mmCIF file of C-alpha atoms in Angstrom:
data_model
loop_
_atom_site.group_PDB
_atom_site.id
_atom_site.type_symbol
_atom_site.label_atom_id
_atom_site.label_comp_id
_atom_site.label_asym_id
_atom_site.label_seq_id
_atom_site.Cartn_x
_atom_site.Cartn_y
_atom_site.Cartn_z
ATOM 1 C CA UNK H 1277 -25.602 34.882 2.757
ATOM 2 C CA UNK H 1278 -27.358 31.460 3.554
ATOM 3 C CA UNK H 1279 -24.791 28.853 4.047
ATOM 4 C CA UNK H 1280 -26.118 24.904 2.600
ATOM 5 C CA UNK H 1281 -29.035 23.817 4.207
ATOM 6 C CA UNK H 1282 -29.973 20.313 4.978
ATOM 7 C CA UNK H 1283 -32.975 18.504 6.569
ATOM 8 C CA UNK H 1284 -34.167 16.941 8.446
ATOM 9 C CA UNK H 1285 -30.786 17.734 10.884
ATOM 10 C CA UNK H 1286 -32.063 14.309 12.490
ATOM 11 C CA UNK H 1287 -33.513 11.005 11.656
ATOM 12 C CA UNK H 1288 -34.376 7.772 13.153
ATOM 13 C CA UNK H 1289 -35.989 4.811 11.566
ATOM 14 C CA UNK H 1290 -36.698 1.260 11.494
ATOM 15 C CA UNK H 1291 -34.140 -0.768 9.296
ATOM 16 C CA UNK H 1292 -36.148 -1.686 5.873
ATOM 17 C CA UNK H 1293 -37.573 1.556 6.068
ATOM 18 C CA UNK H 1294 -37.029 4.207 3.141
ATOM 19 C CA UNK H 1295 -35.636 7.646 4.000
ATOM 20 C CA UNK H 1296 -34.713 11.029 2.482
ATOM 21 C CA UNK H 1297 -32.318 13.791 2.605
ATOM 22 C CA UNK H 1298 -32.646 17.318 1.382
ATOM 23 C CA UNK H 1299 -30.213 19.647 0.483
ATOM 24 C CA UNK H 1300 -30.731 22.892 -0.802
ATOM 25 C CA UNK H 1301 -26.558 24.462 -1.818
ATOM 26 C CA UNK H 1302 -25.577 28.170 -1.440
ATOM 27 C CA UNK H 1303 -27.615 30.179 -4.337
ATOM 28 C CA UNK H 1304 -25.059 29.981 -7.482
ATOM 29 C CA UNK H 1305 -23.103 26.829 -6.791
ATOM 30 C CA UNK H 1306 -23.037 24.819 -9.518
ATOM 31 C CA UNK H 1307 -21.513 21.658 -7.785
ATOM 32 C CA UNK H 1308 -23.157 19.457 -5.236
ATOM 33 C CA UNK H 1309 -21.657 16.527 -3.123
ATOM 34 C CA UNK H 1310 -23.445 14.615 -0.669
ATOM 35 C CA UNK H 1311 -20.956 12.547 1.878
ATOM 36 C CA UNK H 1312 -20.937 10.020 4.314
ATOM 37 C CA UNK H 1313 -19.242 10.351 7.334
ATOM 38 C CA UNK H 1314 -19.327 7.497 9.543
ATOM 39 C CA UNK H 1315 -18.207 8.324 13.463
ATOM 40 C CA UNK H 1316 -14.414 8.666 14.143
ATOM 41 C CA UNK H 1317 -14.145 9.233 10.753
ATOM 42 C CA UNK H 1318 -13.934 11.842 7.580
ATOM 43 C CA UNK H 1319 -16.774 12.633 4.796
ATOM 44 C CA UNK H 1320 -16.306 10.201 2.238
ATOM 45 C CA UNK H 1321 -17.517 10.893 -1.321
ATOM 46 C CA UNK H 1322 -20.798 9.625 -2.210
ATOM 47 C CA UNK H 1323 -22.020 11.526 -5.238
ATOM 48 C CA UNK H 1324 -21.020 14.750 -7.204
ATOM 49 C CA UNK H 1325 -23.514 16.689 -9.188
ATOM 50 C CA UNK H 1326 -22.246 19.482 -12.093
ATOM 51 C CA UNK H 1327 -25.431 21.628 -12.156
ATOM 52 C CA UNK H 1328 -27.510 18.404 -12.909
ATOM 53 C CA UNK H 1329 -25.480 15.990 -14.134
ATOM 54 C CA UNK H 1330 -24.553 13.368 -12.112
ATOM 55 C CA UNK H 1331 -20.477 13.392 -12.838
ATOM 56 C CA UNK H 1332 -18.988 11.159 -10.260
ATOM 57 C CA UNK H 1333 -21.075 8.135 -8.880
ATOM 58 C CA UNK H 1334 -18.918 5.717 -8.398
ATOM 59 C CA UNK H 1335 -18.724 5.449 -4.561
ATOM 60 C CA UNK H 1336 -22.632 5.537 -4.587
ATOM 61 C CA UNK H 1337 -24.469 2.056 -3.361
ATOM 62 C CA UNK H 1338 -26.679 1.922 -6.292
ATOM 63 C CA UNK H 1339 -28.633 -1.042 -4.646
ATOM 64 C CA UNK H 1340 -29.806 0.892 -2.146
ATOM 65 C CA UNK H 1341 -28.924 4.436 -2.709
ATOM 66 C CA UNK H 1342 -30.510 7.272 -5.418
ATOM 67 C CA UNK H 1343 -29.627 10.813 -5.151
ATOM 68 C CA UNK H 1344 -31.185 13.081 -8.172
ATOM 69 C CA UNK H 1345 -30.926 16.981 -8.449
ATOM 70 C CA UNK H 1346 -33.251 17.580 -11.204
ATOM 71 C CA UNK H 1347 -33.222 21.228 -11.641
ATOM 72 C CA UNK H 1348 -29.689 21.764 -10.914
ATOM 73 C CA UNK H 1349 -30.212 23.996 -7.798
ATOM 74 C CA UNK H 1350 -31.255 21.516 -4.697
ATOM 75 C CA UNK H 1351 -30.995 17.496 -4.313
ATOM 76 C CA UNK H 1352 -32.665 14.874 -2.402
ATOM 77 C CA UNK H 1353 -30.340 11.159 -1.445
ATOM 78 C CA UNK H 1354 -32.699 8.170 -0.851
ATOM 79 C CA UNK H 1355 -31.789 5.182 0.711
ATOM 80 C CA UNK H 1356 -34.497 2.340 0.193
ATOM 81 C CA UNK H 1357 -34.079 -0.364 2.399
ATOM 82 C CA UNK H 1358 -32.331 1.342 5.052
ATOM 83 C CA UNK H 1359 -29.786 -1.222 6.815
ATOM 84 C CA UNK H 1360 -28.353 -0.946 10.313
ATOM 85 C CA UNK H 1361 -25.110 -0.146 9.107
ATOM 86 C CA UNK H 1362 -26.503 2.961 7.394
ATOM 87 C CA UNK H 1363 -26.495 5.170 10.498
ATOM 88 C CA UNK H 1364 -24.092 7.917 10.149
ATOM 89 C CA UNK H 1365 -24.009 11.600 9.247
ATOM 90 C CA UNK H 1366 -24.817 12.394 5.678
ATOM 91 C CA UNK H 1367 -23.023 15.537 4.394
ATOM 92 C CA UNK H 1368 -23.915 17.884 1.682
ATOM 93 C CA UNK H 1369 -21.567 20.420 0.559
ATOM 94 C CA UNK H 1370 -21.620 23.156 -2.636
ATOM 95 C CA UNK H 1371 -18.839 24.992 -4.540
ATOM 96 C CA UNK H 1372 -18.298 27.021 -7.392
ATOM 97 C CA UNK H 1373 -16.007 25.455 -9.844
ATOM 98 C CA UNK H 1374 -12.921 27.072 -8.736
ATOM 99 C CA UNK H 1375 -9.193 26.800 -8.657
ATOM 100 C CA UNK H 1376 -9.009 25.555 -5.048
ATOM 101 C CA UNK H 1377 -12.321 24.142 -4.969
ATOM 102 C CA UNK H 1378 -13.631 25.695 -1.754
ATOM 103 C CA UNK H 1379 -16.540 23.374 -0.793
ATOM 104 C CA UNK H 1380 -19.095 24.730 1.716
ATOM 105 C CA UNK H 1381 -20.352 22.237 3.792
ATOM 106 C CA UNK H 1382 -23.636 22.053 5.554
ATOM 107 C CA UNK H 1383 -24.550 20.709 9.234
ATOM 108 C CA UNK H 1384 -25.273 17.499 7.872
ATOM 109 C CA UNK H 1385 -28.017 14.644 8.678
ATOM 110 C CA UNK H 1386 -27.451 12.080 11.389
ATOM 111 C CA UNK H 1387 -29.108 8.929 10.661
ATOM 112 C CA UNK H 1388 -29.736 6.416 13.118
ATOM 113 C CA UNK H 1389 -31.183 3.199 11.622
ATOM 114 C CA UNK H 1390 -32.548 0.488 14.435
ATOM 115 C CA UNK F 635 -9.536 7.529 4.118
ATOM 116 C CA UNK F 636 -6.540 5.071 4.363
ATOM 117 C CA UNK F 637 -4.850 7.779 1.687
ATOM 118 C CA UNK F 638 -4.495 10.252 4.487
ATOM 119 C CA UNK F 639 -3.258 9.606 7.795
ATOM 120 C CA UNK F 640 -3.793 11.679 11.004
ATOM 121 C CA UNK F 641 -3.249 11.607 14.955
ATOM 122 C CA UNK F 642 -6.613 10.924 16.738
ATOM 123 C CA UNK F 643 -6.428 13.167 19.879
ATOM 124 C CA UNK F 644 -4.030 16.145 20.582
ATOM 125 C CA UNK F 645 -4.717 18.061 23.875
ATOM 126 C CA UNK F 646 -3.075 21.308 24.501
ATOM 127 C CA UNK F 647 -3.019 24.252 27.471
ATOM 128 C CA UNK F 648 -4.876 27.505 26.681
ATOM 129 C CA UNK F 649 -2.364 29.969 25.243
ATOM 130 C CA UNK F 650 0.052 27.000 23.790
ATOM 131 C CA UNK F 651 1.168 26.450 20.045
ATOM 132 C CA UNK F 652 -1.309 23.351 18.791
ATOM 133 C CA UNK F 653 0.509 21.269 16.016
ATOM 134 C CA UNK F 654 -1.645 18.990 13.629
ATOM 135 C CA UNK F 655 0.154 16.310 11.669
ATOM 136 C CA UNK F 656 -0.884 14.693 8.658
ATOM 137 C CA UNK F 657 0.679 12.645 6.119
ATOM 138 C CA UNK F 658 -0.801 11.367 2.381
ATOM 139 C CA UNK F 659 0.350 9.199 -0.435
ATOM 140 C CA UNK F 660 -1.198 10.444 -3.769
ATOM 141 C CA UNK F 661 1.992 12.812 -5.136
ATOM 142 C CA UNK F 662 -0.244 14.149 -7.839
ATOM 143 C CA UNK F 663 -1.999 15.843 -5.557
ATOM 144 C CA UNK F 664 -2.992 19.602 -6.020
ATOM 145 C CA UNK F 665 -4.363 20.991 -3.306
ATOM 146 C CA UNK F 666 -3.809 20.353 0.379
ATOM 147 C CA UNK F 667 -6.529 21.470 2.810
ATOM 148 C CA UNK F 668 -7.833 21.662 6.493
ATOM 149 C CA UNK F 669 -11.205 21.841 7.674
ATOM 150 C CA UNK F 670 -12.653 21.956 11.189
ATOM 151 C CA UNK F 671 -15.680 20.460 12.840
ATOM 152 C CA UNK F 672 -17.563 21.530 15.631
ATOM 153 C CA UNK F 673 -19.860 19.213 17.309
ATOM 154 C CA UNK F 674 -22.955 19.306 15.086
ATOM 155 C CA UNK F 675 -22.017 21.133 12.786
ATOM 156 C CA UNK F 676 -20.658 20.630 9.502
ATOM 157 C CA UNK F 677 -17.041 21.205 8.002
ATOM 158 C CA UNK F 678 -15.569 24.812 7.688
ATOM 159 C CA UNK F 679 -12.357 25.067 5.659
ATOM 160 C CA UNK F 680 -9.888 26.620 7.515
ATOM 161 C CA UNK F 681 -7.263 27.304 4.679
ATOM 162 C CA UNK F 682 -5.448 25.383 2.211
ATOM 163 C CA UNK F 683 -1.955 25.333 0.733
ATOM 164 C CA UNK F 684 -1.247 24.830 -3.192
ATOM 165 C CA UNK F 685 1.608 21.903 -3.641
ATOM 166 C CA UNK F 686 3.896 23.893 -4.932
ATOM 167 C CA UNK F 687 4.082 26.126 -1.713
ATOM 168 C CA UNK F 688 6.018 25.219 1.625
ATOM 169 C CA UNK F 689 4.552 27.784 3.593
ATOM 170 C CA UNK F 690 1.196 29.949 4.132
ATOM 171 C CA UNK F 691 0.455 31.765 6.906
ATOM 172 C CA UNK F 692 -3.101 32.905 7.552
ATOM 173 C CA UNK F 693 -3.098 35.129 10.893
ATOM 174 C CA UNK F 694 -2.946 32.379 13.854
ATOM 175 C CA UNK F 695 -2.843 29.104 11.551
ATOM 176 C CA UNK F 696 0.458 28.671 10.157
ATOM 177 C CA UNK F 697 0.731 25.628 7.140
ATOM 178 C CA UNK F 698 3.696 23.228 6.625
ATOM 179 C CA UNK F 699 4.117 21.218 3.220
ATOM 180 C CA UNK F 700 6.764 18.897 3.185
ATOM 181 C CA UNK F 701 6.323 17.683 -0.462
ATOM 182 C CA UNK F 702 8.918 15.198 -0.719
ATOM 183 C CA UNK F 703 7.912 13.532 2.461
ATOM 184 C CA UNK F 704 4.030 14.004 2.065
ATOM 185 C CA UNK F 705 3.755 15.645 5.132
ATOM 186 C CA UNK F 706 1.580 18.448 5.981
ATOM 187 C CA UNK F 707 0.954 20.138 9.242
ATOM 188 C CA UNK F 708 -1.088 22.759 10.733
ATOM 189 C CA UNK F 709 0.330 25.293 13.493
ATOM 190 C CA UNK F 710 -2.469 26.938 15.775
ATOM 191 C CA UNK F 711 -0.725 29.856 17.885
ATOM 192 C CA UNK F 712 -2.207 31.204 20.940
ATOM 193 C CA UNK F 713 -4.475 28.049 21.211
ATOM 194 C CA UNK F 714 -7.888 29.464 22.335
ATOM 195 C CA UNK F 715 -11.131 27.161 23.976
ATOM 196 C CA UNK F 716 -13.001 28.007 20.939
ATOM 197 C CA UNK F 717 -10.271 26.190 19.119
ATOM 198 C CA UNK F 718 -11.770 22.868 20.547
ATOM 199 C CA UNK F 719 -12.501 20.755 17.747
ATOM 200 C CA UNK F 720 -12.312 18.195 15.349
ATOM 201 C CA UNK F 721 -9.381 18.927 12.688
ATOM 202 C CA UNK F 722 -9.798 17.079 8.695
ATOM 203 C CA UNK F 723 -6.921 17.220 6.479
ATOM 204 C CA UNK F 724 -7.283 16.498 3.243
ATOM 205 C CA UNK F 725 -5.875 16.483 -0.102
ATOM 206 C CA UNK F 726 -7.338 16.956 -3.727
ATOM 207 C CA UNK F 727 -6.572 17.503 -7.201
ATOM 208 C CA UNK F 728 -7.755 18.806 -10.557
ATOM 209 C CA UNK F 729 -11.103 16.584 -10.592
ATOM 210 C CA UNK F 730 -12.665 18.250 -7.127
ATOM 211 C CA UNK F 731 -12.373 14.751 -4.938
ATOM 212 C CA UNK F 732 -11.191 15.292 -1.884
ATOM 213 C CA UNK F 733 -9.634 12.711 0.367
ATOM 214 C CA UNK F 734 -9.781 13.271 3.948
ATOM 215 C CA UNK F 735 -8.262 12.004 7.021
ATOM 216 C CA UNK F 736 -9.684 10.526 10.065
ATOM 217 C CA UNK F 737 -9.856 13.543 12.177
ATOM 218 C CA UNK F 738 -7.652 15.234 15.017
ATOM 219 C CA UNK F 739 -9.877 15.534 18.129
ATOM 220 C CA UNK F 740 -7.970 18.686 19.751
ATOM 221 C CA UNK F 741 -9.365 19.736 23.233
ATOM 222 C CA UNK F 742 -7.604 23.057 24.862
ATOM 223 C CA UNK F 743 -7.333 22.769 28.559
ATOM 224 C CA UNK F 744 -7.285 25.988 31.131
#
């Protein structure tokens, strides 16, 4: 079974400079998270998707940040300008709404903004 | 996050017991987990323990919950070099958002 994919695994860019994030969740998992894990530290909640409903936003920097997931299955995160303090790894994880809420991650994106 | 405290660095001889401390503050928490993180990779859960539980044992990993003082710890026997890695506690509840700690860097020496 495919585990969650992400891409591009790595990205550098200029700061200013738009970029994108793919994630594509194990086939059947209804949620989606994308995190933010910034080094030395742990994932830290960006967005959470139920199928394609965007349920829990709150931690998302809607100045700079969109994340959409329009047919429920795989999502994309912008960030338009990209700032220096941007660079960091950007998660995605699935699960299945559960009783423990196992959430699969994936290997994440590293962003490195200059 | 600042809701869930770990050590930064544990190192430990090949073949030796590895403990992993964590504490947290939310008491309505649900679930208590830990993941691990290999360089590059993303997070693998490990196992988790249900807050109404002390114990769980899961083959070499061996989980601690001490409810009353928010403590939770993770017991690796026969610590192996594959067992190098970064360590995530974290605890959730009914609404799937997980908190997780800093991260215990644990490097097994020969």
């Amino acid at each position: 079974e495919a585990g969650v994919v992400q891409s591009p695994r790595y990205k550098i860019i200029e700061k200013k400079q738009p970029v994108a994030f793919w994630c594509n969740p194990i086939s059947g998992h209804n949620t989606l998270y994308w995190y933010l894990q910034n080094l030395g530290q742990g994932p830290e909640l960006l967005i959470r998707y139920e199928n394609e409903e965007a349920v829990d936003d709150s931690q998302l920097p809607k100045d700079r940040f969109s994340a959409e997931r329009l047919k429920g299955v795989d999502s994309t995160l912008k960030i338009q300008p990209a700032e220096l303090g941007d660079s960091a790894v950007y998660l995605c994880a699935s699960s299945l709404a559960g009783s423990y809420n196992e959430q699969f991650f994936g290997p994440g994106t590293r962003l490195t903004v200059l | 996050g600042e809701d869930v405290e770990q050590s930064l660095f544990l190192s430990v001889r090949e073949g030796d017991s590895s403990v992993i401390n964590c504490t947290y503050t939310d008491s309505s928490s649900t679930y208590l987990y830990w993941y691990k993180q290999e360089p590059g990779a993303g997070l693998q859960l490990l196992t988790y323990i249900f807050s109404n539980m002390d114990m769980k044992q899961d083959q070499r990993l061996t989980v601690l919950l001490n409810k009353k003082d928010k403590h939770l710890s993770l017991r690796i026997a026969d610590t192996q070099t594959g067992d190098s890695a970064i360590y995530f506690c974290a605890e959730g509840g009914n609404d799937y958002k997980l908190s997780f700690g800093a991260g215990t860097t644990v490097t097994v020496r020969a």
